[in-house]
CSV table of C-alpha atoms and ligand atoms in Angstrom, one decimal:
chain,number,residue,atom,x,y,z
A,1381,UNK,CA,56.8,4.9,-38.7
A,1382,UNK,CA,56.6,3.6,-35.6
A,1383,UNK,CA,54.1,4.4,-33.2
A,1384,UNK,CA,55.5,6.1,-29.9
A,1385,UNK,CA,52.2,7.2,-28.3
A,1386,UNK,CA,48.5,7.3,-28.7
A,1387,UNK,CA,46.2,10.7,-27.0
A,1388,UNK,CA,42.4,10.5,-27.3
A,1389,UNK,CA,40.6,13.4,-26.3
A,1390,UNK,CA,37.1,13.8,-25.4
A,1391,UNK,CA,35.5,17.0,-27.0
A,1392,UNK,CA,32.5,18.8,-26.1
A,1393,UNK,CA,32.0,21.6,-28.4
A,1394,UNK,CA,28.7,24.2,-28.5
A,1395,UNK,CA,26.4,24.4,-31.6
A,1396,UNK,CA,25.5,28.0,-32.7
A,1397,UNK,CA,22.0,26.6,-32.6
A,1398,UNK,CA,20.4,23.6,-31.5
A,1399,UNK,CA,20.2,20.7,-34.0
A,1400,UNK,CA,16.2,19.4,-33.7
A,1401,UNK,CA,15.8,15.7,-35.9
A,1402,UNK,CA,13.5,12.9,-35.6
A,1403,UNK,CA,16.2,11.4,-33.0
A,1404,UNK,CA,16.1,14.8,-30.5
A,1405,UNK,CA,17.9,17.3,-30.2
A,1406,UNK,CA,20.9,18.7,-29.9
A,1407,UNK,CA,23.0,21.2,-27.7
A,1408,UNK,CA,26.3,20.5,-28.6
A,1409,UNK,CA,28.5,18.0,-29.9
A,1410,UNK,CA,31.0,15.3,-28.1
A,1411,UNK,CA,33.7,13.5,-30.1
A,1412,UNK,CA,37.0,12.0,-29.4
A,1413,UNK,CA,39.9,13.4,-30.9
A,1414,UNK,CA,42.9,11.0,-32.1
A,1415,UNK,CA,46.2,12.0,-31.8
A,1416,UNK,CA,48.8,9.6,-32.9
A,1417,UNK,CA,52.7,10.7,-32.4
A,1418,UNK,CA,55.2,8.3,-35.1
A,1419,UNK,CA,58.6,9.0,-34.6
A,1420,UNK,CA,58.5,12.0,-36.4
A,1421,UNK,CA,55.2,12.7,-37.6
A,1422,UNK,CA,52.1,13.6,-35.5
A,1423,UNK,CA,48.1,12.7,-37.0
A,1424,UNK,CA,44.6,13.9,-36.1
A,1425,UNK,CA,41.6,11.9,-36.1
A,1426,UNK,CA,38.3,12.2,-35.3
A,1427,UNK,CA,36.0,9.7,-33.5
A,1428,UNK,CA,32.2,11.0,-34.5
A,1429,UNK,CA,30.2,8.6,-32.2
A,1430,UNK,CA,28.6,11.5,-29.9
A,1431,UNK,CA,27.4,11.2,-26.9
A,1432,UNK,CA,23.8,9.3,-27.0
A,1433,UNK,CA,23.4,6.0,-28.4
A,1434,UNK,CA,20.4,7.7,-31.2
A,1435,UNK,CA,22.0,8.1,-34.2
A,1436,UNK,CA,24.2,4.7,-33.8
A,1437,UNK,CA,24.8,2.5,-30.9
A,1438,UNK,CA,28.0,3.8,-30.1
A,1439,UNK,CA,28.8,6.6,-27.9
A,1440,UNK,CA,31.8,8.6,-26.3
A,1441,UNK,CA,31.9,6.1,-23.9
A,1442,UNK,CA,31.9,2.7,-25.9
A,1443,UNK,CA,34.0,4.6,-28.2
A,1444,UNK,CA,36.8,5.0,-25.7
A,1445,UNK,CA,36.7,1.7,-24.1
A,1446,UNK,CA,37.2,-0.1,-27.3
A,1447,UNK,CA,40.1,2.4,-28.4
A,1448,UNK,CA,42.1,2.3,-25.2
A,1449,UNK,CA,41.1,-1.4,-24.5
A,1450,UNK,CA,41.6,-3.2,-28.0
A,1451,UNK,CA,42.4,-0.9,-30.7
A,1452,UNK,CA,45.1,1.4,-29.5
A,1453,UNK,CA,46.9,-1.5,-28.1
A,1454,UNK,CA,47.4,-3.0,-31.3
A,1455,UNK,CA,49.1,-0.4,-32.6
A,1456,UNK,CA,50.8,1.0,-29.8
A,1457,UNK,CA,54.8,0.5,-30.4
A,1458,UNK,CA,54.3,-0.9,-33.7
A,1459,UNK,CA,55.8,-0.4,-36.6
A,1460,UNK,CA,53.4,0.7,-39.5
A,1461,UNK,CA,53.8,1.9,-42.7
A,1462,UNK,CA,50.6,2.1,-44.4
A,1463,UNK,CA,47.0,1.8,-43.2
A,1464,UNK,CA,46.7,-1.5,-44.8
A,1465,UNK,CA,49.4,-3.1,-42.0
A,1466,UNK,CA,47.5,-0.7,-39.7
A,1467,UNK,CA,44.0,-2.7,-40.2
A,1468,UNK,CA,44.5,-6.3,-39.7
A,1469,UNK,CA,46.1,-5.8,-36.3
A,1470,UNK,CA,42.2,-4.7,-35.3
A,1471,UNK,CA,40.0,-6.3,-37.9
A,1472,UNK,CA,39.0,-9.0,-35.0
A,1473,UNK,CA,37.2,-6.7,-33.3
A,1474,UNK,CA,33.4,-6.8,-34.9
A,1475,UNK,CA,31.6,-3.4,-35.2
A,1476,UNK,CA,32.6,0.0,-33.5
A,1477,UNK,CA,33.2,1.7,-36.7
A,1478,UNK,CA,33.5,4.9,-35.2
A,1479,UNK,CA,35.9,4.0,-32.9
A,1480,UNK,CA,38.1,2.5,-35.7
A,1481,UNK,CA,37.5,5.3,-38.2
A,1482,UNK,CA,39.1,7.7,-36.2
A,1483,UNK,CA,42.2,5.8,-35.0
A,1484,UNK,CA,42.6,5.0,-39.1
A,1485,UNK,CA,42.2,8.6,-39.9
A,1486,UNK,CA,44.9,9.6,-37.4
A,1487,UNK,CA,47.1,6.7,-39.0
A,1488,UNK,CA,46.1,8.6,-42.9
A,1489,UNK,CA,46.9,12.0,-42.0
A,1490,UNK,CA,50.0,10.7,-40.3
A,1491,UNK,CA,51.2,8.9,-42.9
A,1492,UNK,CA,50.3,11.6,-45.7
A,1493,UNK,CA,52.4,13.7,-43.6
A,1494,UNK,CA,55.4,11.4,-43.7
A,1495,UNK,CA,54.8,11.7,-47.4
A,1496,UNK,CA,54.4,14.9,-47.9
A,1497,UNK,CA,51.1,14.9,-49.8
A,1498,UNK,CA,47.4,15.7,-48.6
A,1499,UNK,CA,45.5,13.3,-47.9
A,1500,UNK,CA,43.4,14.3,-50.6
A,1501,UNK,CA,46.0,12.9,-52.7
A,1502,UNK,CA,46.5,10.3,-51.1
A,1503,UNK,CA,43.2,9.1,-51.0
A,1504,UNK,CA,43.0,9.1,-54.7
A,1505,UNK,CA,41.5,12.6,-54.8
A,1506,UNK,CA,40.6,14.5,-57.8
A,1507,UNK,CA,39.2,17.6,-57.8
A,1508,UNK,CA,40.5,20.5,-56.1
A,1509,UNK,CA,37.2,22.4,-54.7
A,1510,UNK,CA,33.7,20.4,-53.8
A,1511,UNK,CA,30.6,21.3,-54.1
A,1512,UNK,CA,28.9,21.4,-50.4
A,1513,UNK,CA,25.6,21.5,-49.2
A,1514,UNK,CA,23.7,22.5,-45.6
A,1515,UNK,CA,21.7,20.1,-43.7
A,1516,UNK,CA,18.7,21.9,-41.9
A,1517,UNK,CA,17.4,20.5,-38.6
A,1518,UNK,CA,13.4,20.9,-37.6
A,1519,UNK,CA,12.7,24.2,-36.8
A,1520,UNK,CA,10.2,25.6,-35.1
A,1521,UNK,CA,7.9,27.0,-37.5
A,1522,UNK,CA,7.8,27.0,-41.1
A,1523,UNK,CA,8.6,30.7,-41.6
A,1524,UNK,CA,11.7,30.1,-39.3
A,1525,UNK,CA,12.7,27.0,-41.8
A,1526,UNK,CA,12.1,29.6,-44.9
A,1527,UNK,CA,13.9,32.3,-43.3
A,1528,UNK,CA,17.3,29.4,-42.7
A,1529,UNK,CA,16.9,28.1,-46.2
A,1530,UNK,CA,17.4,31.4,-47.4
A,1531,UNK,CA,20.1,32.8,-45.6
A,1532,UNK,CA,21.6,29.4,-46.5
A,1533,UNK,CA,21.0,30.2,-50.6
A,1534,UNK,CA,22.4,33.2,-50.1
A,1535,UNK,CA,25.9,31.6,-48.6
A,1536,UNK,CA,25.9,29.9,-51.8
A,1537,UNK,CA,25.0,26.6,-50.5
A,1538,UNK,CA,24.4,24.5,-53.4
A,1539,UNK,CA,21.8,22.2,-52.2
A,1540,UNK,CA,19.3,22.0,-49.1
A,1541,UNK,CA,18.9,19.2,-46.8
A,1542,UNK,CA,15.8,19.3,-44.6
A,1543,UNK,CA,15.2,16.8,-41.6
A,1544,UNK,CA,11.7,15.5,-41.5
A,1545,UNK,CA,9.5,13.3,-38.4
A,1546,UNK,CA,6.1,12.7,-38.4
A,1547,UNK,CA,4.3,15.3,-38.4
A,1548,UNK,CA,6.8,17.7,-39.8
A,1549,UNK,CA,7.3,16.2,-43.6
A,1550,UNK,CA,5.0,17.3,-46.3
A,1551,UNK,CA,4.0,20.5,-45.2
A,1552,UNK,CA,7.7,21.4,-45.2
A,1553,UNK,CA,8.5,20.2,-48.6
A,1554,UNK,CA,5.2,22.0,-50.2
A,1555,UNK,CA,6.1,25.2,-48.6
A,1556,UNK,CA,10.0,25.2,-49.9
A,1557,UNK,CA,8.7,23.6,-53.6
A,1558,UNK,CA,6.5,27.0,-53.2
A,1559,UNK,CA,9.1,29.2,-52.6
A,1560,UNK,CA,12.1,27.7,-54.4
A,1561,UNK,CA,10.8,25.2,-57.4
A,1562,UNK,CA,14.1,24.3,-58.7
A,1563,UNK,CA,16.7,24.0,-55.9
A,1564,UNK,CA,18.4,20.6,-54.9
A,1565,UNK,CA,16.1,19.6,-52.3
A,1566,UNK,CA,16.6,16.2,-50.0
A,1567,UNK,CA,14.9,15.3,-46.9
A,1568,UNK,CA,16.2,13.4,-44.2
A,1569,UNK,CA,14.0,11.0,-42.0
A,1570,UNK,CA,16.4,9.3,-39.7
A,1571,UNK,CA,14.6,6.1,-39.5
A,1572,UNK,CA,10.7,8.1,-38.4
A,1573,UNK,CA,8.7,6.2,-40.3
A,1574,UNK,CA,8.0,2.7,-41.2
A,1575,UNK,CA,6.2,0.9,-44.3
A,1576,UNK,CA,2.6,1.8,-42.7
A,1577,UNK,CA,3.7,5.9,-44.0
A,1578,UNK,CA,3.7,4.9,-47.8
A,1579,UNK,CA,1.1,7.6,-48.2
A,1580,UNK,CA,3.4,10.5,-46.8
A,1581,UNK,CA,6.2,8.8,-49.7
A,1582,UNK,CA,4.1,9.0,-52.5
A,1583,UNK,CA,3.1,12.5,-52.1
A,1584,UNK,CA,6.5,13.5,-51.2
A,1585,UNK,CA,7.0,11.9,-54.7
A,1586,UNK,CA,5.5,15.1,-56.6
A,1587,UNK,CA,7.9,17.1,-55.3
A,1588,UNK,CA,11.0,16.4,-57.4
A,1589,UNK,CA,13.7,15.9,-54.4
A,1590,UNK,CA,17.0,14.7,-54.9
A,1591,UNK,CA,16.2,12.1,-52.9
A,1592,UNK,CA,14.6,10.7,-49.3
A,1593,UNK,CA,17.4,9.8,-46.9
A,1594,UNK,CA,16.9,7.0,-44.5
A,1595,UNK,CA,13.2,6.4,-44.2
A,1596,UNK,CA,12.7,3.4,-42.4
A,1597,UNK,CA,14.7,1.1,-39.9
A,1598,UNK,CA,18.0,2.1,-39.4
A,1599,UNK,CA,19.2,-1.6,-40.0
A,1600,UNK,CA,16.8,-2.0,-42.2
A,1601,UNK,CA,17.5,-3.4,-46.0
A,1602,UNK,CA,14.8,-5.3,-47.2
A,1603,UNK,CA,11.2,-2.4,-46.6
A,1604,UNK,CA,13.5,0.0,-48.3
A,1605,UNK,CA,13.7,-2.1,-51.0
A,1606,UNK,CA,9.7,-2.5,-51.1
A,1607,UNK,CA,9.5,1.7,-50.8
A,1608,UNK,CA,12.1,2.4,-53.3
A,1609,UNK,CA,9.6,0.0,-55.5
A,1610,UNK,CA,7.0,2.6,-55.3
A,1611,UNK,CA,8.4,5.5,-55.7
A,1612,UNK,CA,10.3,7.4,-58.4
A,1613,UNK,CA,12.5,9.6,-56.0
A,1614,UNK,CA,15.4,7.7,-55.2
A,1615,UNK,CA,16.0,6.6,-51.3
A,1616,UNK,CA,19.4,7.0,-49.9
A,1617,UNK,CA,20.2,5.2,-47.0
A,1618,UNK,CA,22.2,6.2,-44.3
A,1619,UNK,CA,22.1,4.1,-40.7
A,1620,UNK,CA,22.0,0.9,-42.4
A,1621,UNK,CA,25.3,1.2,-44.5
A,1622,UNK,CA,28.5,-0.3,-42.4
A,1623,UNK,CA,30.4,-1.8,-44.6
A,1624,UNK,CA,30.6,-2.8,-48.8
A,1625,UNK,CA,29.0,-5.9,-48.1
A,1626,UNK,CA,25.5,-4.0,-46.7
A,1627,UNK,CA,26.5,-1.3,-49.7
A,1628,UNK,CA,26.2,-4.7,-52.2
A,1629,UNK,CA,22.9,-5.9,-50.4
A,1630,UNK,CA,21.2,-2.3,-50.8
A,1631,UNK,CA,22.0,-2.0,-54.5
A,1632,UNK,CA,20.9,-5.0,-55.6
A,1633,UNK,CA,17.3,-5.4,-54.0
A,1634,UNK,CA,17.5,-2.2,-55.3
A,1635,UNK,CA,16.5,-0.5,-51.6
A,1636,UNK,CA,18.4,2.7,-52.7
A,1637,UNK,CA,19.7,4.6,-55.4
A,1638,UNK,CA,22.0,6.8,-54.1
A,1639,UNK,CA,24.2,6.3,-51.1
A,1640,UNK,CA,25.5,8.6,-48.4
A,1641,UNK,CA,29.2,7.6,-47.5
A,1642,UNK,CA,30.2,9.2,-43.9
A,1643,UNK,CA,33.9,7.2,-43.3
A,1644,UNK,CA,32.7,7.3,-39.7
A,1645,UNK,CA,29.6,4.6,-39.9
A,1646,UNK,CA,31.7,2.7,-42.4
A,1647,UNK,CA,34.8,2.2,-39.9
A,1648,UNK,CA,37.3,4.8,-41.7
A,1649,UNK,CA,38.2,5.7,-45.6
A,1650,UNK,CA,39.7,2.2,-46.4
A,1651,UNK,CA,35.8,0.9,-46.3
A,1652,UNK,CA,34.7,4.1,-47.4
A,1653,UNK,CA,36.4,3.8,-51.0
A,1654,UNK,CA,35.5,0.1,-51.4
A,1655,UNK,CA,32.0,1.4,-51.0
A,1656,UNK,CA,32.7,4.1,-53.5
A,1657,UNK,CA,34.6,2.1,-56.0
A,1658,UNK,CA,32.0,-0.2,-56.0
A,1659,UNK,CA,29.0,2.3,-56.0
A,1660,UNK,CA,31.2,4.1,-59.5
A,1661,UNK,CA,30.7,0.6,-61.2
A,1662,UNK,CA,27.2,0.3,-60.3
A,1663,UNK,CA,26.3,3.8,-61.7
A,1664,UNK,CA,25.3,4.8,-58.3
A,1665,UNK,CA,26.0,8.1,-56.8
A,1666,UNK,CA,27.3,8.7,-53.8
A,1667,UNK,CA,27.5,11.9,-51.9
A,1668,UNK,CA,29.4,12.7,-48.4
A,1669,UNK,CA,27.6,12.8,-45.4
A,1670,UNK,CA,28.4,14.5,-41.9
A,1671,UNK,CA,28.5,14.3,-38.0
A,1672,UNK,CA,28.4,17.6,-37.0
A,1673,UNK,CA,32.1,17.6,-36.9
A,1674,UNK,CA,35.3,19.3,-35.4
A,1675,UNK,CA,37.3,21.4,-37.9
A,1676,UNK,CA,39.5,17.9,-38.0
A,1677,UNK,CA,36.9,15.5,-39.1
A,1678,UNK,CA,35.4,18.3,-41.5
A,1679,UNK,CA,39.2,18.1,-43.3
A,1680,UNK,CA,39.1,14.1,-43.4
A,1681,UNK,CA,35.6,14.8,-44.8
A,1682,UNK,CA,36.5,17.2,-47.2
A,1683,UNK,CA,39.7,14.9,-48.5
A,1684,UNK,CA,37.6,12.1,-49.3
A,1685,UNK,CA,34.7,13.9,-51.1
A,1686,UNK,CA,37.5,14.8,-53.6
A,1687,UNK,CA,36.9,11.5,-55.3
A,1688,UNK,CA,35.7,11.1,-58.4
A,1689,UNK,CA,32.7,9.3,-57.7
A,1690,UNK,CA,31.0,11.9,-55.1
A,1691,UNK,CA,28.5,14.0,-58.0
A,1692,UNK,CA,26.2,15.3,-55.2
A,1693,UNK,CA,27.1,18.4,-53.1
A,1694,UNK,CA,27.9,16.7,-49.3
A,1695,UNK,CA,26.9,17.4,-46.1
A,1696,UNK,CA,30.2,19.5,-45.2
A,1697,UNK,CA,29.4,22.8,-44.5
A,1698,UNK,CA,31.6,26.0,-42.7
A,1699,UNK,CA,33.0,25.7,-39.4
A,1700,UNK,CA,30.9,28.5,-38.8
A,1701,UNK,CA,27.4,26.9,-39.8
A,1702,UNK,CA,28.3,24.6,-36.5
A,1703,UNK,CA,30.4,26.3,-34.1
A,1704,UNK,CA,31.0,29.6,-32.9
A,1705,UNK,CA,34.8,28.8,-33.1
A,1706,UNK,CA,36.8,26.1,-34.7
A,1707,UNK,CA,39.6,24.0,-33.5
A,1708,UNK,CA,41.6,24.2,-36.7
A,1709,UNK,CA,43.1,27.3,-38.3
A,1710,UNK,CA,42.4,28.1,-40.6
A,1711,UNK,CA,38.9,27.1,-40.4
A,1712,UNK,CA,36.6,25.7,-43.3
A,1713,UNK,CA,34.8,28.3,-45.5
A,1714,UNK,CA,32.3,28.3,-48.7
A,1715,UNK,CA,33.1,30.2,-51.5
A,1716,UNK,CA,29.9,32.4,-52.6
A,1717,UNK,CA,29.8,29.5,-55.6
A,1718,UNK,CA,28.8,26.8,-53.2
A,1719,UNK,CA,32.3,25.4,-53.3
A,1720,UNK,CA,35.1,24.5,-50.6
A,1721,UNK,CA,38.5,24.2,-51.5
A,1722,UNK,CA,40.5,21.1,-50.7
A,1723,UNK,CA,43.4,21.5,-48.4
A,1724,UNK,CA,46.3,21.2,-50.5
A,1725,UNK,CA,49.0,21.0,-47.7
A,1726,UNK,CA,50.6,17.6,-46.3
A,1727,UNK,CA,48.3,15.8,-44.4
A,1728,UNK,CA,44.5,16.9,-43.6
A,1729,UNK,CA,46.4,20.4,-44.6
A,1730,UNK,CA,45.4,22.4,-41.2
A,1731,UNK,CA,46.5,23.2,-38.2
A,1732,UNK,CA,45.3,22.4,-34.9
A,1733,UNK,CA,44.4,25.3,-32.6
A,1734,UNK,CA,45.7,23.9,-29.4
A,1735,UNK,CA,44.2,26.6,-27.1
A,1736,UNK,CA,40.9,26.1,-28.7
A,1737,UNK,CA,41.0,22.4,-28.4
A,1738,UNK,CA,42.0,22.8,-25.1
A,1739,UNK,CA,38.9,25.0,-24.1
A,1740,UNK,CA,36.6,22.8,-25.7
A,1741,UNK,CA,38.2,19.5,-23.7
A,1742,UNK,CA,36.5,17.5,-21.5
A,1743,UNK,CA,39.1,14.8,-20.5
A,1744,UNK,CA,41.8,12.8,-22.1
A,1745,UNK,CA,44.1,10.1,-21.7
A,1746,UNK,CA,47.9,9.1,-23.3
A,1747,UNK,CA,49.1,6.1,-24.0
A,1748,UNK,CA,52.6,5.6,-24.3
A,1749,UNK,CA,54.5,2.7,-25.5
B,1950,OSB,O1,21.6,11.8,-40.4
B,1950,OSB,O2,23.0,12.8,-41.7
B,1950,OSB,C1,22.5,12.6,-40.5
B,1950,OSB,C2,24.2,14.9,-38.0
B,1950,OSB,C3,24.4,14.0,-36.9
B,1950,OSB,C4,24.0,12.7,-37.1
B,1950,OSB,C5,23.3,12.3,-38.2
B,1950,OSB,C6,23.1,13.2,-39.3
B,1950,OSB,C7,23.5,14.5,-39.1
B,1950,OSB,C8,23.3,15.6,-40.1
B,1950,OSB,C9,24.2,16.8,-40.1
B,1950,OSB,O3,22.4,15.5,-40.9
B,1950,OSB,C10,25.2,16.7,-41.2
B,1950,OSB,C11,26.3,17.7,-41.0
B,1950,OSB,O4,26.2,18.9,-41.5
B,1950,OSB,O5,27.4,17.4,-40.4
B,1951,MG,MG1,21.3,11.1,-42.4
């Protein structure tokens, strides 16, 4: 396939309701789309840096430049035929995994299309429907939280993800342990807290959660590895996991136990299933985090949680938990069992909704060959 011509697309989409986490909060949402045309077969991608540097250092902005200025020029008029020839041509450039990931999903759902298969299959998928979970920002009292949590339940949500900061952690968890003693329950720190909290850990610890997501630095390796020593609740980490190599590091000085995979941090799903090969040989789970994304992230995200390897319901909710309207058709739904199906046609298996996309687009850009 050669590659005739490159779009990004700068998104700016509304959230049904603000997203409130130890980082801020949020209004909406601002991604780039990919769009790569081959000669005969057109792929989506999604870019999930947002728009402030807090979750990662990247952004919209440093997202752009390093697509239009180093990656898409690498690419552009080239003949490629597999995301492995796809890769080298940009592996010089260090970091920007967002950037890269969705270039490389563009290139996957391209070349799946070529194929004809999903990209589910061709990612080494293996299970048709996924068990998905809800991630539930601060909110602004705990009767509002109980109220979410159980209109979430009631979707058929299969497991409950709470954001904690100081000041807003244990009292949380007591109050859902109350009410619900026997649901999947994580929490999810974003990097609040530091070794000095490992009082706030250790009661958290008599609540039976899943696990703690991300508790300390969000480069950090080596204090997780002295919390997860105290505790019996495994950490997860999030933030610091870029590649297989900080994936190897975490696992063995034993800093996690469980490791979110979003193919976004990770620079796209080539990393993504080293991490989750390796993580299956280890005996360590691995569950499949999110970005808040666009109907055409959400189907990258829901392909590669189809591996056999991801035990834990993800962070991949309905289009309609986010946004008021999609930009794919159709859009993502859970079944009342706490299940999505996996798209089963060619490619990330829906369609664009071009008026929507154009209503939600802020600017964009082609490059041509
Ligand atoms: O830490 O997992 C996170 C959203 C944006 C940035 C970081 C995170 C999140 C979420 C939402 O928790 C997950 C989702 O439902 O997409
Ligand atoms: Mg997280």
């Amino acid at each position: 396939m050669r590659i005739e011509r490159i779009e990004l697309i700068h998104i700016k989409m509304e959230l049904v309701s603000p997203f409130v986490t130890s980082m801020g909060i949020e209004y909406d949402e601002e991604h780039i789309i990919v769009r790569v045309d081959g000669d005969s077969f057109t792929g989506w991608g999604e870019s999930v840096a947002e728009g402030t540097p807090f979750y990662s250092y990247e952004t919209v902005q440093t997202a752009w430049h390093i697509l239009s200025d180093f990656l898409i020029p690498a690419i552009l008029g080239k003949e490629i035929n597999s995301v492995d020839e796809a890769i080298p041509k940009w592996s010089k450039v260090r970091g920007h995994m967002m950037a890269k990931a969705g270039l490389e999903a563009a290139l996957w759902d391209a070349l799946a299309k070529a194929k004809g298969i999903s990209l589910s299959k061709m990612l080494g998928g293996v299970r048709e429907k996924i068990d998905v979970g809800v991630s539930i920002g601060i909110q602004s009292s705990i009767n509002e939280l109980l109220k979410k949590v159980d209109r979430y339940l009631k979707e058929g949500y299969k497991r409950i993800k709470i954001k904690i900061a100081p000041g807003n952690d244990l009292q949380l968890v007591k109050a859902l342990r109350k009410e619900y003693p026997d649901i999947l329950l994580q929490v999810d720190a974003n990097s609040a807290y530091t070794l000095d909290d490992i009082k706030i850990f250790k009661e958290m610890d008599d609540y039976n959660l899943l696990l703690i997501e991300q508790p300390l630095g969000y480069e950090d390796i080596y204090d997780h590895s002295k919390l997860q020593r105290e505790l019996k609740t495994p950490i997860c980490l999030d933030e610091s996991i870029h590649s297989l190599d900080d994936t190897r590091a975490a696992i063995e000085l034993d800093s996690c136990r469980i490791i979110n995979i979003k193919p976004g941090r990770v620079g796209g799903f080539t990393e993504s299933k080293l991490i989750h090969d390796y993580c299956a040989s280890k005996n360590i789970p691995v569950w499949h985090g999110g970005m808040l994304e666009s109907g055409i992230g959400r189907a990258g995200n829901v392909a590669f949680a189809s591996l056999s390897n991801f035990t834990l319901p993800g962070d991949i909710s309905a289009s309609k938990r986010y946004y008021k309207d999609d930009i794919v058709e159709p859009e993502f739904v859970v079944n009342k069992d706490g299940t999505m199906e996996v798209p089963t046609k060619p490619g990330i298996g829906v369609e664009v909704n071009m008026a929507m996309l154009k209503k939600v687009t802020v600017r964009k850009e082609i490059f041509n060959r």
